CSV table of C-alpha atoms in Angstrom, one decimal:
chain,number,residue,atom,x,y,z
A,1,UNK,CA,0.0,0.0,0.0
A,2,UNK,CA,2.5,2.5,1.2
A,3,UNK,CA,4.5,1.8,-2.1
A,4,UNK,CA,1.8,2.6,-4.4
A,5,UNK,CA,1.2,5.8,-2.8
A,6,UNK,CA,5.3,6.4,-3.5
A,7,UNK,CA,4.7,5.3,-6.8
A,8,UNK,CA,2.1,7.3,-7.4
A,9,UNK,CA,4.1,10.7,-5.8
A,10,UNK,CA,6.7,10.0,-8.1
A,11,UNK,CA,4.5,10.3,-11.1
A,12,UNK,CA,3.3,13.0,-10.0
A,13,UNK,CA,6.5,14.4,-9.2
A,14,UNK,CA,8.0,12.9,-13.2
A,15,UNK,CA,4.5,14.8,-14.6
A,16,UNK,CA,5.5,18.1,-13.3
A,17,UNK,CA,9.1,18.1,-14.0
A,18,UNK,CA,8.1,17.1,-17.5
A,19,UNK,CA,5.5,20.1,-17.7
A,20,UNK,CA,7.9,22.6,-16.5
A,21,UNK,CA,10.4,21.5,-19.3
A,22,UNK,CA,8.3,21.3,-22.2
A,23,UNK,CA,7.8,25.0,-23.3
A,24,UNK,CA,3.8,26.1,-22.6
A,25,UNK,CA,1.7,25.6,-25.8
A,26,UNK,CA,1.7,28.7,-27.4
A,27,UNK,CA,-2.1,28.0,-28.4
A,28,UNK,CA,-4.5,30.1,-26.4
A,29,UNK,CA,-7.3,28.6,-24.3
A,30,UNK,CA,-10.5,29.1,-25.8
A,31,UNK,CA,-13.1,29.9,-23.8
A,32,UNK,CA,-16.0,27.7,-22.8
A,33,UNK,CA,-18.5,29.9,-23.7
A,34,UNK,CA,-17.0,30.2,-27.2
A,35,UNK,CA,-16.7,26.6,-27.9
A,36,UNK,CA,-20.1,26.0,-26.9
A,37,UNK,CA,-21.6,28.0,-29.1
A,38,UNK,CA,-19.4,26.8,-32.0
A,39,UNK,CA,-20.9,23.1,-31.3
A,40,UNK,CA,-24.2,24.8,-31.1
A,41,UNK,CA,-24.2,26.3,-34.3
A,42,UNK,CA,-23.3,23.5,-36.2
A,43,UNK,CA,-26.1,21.4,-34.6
A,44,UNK,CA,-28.0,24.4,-35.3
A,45,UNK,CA,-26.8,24.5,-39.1
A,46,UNK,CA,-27.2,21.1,-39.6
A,47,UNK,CA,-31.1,21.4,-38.2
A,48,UNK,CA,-31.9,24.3,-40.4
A,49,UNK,CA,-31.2,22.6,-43.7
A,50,UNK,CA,-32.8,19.1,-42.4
A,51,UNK,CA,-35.7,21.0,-41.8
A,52,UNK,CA,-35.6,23.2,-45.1
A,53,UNK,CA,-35.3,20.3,-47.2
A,54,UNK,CA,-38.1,18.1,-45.4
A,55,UNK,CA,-40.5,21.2,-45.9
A,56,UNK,CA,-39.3,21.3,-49.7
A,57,UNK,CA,-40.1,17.7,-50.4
A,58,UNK,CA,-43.7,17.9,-48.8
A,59,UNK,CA,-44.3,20.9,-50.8
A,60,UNK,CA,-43.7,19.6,-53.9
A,61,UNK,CA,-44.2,15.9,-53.5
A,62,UNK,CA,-47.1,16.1,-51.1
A,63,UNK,CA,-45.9,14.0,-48.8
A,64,UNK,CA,-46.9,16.0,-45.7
A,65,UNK,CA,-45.4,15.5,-42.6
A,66,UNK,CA,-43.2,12.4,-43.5
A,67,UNK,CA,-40.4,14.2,-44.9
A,68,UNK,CA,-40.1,16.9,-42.5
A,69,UNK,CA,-40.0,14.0,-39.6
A,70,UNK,CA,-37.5,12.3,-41.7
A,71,UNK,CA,-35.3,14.9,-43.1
A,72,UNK,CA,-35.3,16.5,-39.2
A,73,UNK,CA,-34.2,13.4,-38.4
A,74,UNK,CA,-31.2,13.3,-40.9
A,75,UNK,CA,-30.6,17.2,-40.1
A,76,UNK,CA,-29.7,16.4,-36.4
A,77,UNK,CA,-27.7,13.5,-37.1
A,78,UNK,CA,-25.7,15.2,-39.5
A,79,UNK,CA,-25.9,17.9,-36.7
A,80,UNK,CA,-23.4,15.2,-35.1
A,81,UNK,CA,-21.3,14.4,-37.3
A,82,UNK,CA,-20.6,17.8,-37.3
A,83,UNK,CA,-20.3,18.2,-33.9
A,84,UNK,CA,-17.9,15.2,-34.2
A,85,UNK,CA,-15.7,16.5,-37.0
A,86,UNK,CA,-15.3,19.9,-35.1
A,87,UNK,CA,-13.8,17.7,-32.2
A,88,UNK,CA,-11.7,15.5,-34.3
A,89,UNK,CA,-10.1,18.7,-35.6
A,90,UNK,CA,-9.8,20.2,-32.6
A,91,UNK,CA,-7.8,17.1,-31.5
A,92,UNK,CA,-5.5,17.3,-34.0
A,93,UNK,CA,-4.7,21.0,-33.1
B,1,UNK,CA,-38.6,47.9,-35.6
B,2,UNK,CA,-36.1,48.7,-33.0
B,3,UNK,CA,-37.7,50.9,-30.0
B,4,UNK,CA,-36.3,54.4,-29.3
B,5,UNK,CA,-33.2,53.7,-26.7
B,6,UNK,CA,-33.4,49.6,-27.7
B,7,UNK,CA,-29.6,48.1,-27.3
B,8,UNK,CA,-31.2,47.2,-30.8
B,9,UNK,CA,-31.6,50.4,-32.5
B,10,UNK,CA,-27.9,50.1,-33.0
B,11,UNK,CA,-28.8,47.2,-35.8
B,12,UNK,CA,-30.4,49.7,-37.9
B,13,UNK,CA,-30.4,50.2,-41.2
B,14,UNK,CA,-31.1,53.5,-42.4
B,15,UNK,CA,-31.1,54.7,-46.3
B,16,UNK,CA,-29.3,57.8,-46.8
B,17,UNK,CA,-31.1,57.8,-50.6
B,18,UNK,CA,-33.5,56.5,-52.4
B,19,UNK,CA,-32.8,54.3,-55.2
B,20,UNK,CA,-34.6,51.4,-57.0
B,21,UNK,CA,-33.6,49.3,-60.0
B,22,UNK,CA,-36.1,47.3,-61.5
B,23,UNK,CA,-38.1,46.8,-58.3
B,24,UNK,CA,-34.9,46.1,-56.4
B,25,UNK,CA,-33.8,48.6,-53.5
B,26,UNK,CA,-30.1,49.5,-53.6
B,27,UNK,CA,-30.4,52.5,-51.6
B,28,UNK,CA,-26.9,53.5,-49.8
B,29,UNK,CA,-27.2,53.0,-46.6
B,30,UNK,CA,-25.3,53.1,-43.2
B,31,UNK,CA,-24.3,50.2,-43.6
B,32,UNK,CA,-22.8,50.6,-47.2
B,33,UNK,CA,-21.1,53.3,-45.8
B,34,UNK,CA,-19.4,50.8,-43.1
B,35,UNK,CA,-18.4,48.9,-46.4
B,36,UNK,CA,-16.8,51.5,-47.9
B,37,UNK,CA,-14.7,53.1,-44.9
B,38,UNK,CA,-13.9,49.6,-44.5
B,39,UNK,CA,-12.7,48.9,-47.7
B,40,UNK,CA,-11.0,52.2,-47.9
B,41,UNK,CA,-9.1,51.7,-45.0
B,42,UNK,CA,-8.0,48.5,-46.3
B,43,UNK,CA,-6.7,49.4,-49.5
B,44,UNK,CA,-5.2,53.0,-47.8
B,45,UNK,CA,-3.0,51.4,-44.5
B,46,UNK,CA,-2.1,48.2,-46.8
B,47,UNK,CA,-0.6,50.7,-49.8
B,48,UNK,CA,0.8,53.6,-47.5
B,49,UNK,CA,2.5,51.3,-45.3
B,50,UNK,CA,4.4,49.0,-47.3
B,51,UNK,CA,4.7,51.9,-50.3
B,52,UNK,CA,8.3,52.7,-49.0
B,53,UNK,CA,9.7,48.9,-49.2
B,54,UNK,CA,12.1,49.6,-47.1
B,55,UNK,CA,14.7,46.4,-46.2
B,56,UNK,CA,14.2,47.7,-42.5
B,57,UNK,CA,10.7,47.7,-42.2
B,58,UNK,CA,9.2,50.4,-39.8
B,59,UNK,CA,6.4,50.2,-37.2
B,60,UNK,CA,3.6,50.2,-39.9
B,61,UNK,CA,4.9,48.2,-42.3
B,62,UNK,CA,5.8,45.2,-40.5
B,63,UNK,CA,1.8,45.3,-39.2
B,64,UNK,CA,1.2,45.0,-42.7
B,65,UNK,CA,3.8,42.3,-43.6
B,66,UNK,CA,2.5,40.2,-40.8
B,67,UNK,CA,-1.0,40.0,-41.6
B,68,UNK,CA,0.3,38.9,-44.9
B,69,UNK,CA,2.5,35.9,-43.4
B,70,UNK,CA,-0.3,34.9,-40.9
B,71,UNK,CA,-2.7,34.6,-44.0
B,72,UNK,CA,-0.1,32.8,-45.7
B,73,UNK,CA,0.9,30.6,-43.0
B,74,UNK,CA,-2.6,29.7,-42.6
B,75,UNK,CA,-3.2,28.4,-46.4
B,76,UNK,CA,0.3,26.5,-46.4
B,77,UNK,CA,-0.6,24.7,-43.3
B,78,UNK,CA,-4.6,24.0,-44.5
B,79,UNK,CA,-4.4,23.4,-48.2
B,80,UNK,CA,-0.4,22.6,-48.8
B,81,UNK,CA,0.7,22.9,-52.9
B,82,UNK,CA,-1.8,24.8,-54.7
B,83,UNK,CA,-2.1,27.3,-51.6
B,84,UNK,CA,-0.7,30.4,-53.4
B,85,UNK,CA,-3.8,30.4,-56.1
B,86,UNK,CA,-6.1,31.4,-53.3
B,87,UNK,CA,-4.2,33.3,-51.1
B,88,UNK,CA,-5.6,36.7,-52.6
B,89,UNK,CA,-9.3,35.5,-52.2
B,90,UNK,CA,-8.9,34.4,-48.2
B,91,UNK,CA,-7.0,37.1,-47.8
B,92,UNK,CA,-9.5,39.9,-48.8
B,93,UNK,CA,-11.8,37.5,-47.3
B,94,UNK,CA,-10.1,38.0,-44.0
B,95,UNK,CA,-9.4,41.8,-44.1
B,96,UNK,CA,-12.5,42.4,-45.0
B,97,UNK,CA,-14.0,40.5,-41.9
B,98,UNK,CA,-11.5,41.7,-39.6
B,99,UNK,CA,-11.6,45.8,-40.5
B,100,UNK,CA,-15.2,45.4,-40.8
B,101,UNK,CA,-15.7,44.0,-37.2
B,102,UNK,CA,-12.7,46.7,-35.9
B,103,UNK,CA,-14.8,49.6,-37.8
B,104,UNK,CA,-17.3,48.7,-35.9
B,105,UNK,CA,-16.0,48.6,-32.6
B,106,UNK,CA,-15.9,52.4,-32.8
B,107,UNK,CA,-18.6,54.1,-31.1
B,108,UNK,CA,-21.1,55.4,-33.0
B,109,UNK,CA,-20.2,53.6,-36.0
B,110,UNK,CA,-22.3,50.9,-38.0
B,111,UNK,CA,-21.3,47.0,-37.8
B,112,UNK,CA,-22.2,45.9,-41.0
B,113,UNK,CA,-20.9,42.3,-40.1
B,114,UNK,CA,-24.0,41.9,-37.3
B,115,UNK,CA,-26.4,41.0,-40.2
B,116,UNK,CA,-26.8,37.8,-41.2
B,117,UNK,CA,-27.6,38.9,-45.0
B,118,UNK,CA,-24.3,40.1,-45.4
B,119,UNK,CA,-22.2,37.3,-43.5
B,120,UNK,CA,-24.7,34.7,-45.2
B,121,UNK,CA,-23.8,36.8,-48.4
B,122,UNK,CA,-19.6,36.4,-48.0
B,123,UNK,CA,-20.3,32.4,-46.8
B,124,UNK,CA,-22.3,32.0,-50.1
B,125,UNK,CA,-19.6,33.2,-52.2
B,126,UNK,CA,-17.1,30.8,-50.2
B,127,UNK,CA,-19.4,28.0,-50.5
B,128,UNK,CA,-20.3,28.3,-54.1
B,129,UNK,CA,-17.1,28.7,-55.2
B,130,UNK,CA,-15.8,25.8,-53.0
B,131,UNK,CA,-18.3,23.6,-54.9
B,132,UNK,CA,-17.2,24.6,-58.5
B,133,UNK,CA,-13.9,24.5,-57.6
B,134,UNK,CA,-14.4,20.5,-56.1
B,135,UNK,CA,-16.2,20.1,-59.6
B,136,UNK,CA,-13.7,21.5,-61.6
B,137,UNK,CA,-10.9,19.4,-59.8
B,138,UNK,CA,-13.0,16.1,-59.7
B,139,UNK,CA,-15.6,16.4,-62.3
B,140,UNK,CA,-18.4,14.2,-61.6
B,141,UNK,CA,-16.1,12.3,-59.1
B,142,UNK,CA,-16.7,15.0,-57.1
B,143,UNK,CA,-19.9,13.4,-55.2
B,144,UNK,CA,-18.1,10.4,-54.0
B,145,UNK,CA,-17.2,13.3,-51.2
B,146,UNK,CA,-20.6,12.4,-50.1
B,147,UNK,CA,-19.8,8.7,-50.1
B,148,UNK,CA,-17.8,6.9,-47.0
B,149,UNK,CA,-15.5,3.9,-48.3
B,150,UNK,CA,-15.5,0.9,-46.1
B,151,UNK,CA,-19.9,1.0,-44.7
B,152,UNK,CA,-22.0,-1.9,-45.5
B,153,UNK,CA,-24.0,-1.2,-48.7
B,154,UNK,CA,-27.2,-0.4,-47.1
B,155,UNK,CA,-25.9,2.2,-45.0
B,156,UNK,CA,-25.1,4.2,-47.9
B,157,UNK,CA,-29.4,5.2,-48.3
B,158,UNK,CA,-28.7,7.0,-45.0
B,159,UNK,CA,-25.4,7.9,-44.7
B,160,UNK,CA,-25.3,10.3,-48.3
B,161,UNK,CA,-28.5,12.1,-47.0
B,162,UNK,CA,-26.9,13.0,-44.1
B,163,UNK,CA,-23.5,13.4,-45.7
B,164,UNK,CA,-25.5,16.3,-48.1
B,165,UNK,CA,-27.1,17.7,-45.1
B,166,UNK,CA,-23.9,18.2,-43.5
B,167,UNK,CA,-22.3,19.5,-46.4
B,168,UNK,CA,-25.2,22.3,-46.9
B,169,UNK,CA,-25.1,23.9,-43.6
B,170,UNK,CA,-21.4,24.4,-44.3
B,171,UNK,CA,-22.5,28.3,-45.2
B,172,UNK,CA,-24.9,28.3,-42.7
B,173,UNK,CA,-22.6,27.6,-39.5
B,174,UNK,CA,-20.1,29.6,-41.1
B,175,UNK,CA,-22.5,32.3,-41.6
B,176,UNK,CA,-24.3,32.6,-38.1
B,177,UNK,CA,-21.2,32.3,-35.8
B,178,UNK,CA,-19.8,35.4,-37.3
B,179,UNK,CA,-23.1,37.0,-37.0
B,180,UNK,CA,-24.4,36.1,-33.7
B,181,UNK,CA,-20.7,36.6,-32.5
B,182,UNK,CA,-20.7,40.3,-33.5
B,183,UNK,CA,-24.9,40.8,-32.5
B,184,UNK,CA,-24.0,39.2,-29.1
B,185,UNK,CA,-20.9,41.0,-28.1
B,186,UNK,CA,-22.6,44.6,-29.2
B,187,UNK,CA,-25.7,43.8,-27.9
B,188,UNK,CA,-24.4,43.4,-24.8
B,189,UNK,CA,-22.3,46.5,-24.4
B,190,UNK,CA,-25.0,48.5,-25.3
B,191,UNK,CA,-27.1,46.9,-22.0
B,192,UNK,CA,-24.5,47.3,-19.9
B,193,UNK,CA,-24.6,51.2,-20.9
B,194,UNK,CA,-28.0,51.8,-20.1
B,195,UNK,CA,-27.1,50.1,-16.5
B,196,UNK,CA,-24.2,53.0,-16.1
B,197,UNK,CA,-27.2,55.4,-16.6
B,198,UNK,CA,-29.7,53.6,-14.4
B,199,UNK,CA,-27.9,52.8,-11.7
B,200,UNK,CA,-28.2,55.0,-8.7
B,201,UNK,CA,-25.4,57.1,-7.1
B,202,UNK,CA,-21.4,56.1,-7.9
B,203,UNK,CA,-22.9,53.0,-8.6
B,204,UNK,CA,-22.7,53.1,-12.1
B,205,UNK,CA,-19.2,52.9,-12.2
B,206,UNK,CA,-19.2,49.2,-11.5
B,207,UNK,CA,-21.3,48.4,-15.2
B,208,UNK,CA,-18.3,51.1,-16.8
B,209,UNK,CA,-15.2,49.0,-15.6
B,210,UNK,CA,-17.1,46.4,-17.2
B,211,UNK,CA,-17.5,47.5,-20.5
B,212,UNK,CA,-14.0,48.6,-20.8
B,213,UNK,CA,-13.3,44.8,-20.1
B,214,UNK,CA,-15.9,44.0,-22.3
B,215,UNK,CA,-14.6,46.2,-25.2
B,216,UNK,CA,-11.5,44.5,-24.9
B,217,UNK,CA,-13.2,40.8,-25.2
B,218,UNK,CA,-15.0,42.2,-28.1
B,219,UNK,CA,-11.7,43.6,-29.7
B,220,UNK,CA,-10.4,39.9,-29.2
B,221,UNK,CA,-13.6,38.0,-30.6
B,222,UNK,CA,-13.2,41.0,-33.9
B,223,UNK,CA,-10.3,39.0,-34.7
B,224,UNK,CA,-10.8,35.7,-33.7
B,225,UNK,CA,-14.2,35.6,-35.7
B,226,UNK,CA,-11.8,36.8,-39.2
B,227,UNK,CA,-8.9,34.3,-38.2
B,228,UNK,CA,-12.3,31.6,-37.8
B,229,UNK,CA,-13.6,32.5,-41.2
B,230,UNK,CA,-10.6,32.2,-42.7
B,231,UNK,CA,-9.4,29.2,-41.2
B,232,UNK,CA,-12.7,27.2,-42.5
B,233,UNK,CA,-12.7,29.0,-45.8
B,234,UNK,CA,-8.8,27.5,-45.9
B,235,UNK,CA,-10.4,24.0,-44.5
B,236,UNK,CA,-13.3,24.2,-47.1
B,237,UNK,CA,-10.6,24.8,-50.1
B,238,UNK,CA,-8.5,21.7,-48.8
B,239,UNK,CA,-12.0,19.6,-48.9
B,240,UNK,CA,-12.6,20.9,-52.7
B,241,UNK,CA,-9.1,19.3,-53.3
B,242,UNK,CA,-8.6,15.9,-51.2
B,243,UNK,CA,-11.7,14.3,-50.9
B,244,UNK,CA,-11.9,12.2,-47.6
């Protein structure tokens, strides 16, 4: 027991020492409030033009409300893809 | 629309003339004017400054020549060989975002970026010509960007409509952040004005130290909204060219 906690100090102690070597990323903290609303507005994006196209095929092919259900559907899954791409690019930063 | 002291009436947009062309209003207004000083402003500091060409650079110029390499930077890192073609484009691109959000960080002065018609406008020209230009490089090849290799076949029914879908709202995220960004952060300074009046006593001063820290933020998000539409204008170009 006691040498796990050692063990565990001395990580602790390796992690630091390595922080204060490696020079601080020069990449500034965004801000929470900021990255939230950049996921938001690509769900939001995404939404708008599910919707927009289901209303477009009722219109014209009459098939009121199946498409807008459907197409909503498709605009907030593609709302997470984006979501999901944003973060894989952030990742990569 | 707006009422008399809204934080709103800011937004306006008010028609110095009249003028209609076949049915269509292209009156000057306030915010054309923003435009215009905007543009000017542009073409004026980038000309004066690095006019002289001197080896040495002085104050001004290197402002200039660093907004140049940052843009540049930006389109070697994101699109790689065929970066230079479209470095004037994202560049104006960029200026024109940035200056137009710092023009309008001055009091009194129109934000022409805090309506969505005109950053809907500059995220239609990106997106369109993002699209020709995948078409031109691919041909019809270019809607296998739609399709993911390596998905059973009957995923493909729902994948490519949600591929498209996620592909069209390209110029609508692109579009809104920049607006609501700009609507928000001016919105906001404006409410914490009327507090400075409203509050009673030496009060007030507490809502005034706040909107100097708030100018500042808003100075930051000017530029980080331009470096943000530039980045994915850069990202959208790369898309045009590898596909996947």
């Amino acid at each position: 027991m006691a040498n796990n906690y050692k063990l565990r100090d001395l990580k602790k102690r390796i992690d630091s020492a390595k922080s204060l070597n490696t020079p601080p990323s020069k990449k500034k903290k965004e801000s929470g409030a900021g990255f939230g609303f950049k996921i938001s507005t690509e769900i939001i994006a995404a939404l708008v033009v599910g919707v927009g196209i289901g209303l477009i095929v009722d219109k014209y092919l009459g098939t009121k409300p199946f498409g807008l259900i459907i197409f909503f559907i498709f605009g907030a899954i593609a709302g997470f893809l984006n979501v999901y791409r944003v973060m894989r690019r952030i990742e990569k930063q | 629309m707006a009422a008399k002291d809204s934080p709103l009436k800011q937004f306006e947009v008010i028609p110095y003339s009249k003028t209609e062309v076949a049915n269509y209003d292209i009156s000057f207004t306030n915010s054309s004017l923003s435009m215009v000083i905007t543009v000017a402003v542009i073409t004026l500091f980038l000309t004066l400054t690095v006019n002289p060409r001197s080896l040495v650079p002085t104050r001004m110029q290197l402002i200039s020549e660093l907004m140049y390499n940052f843009i540049a930077q930006l389109l070697s890192d994101t699109v790689g060989d065929n970066a230079k073609k479209y470095f004037p484009f994202v560049f104006s691109l960029f200026m024109f975002v940035l200056i137009g959000n710092m023009v309008g960080m001055i009091p009194y002065q129109f934000t022409f970026t805090s309506h969505i018609v005109v950053t809907f406008a500059l995220a239609s020209v990106v997106f369109i010509g993002v699209t020709i230009l995948g078409f031109v490089n691919h041909g019809i090849k270019f809607f296998t960007f739609f399709y993911i290799p390596g998905v059973p076949f009957y995923m493909h029914p729902l994948l490519i409509p949600i591929e498209v879908i996620s592909y069209l709202s390209r110029p609508i995220s692109l579009s809104v952040r920049l607006f609501a960004n700009m609507l928000a952060g001016h919105t906001l300074i404006k409410v914490f004005a009327s507090f400075v009046v409203a509050m009673p006593f030496f009060t007030g001063a507490l809502p005034l130290v706040f909107i100097v820290a708030l100018t500042g933020l808003e100075i930051l998000i000017a530029f980080l909204q331009a470096y943000v539409f530039a980045i994915l204008t850069c990202l959208y170009i790369n898309d045009a060219y590898h596909l996947h």
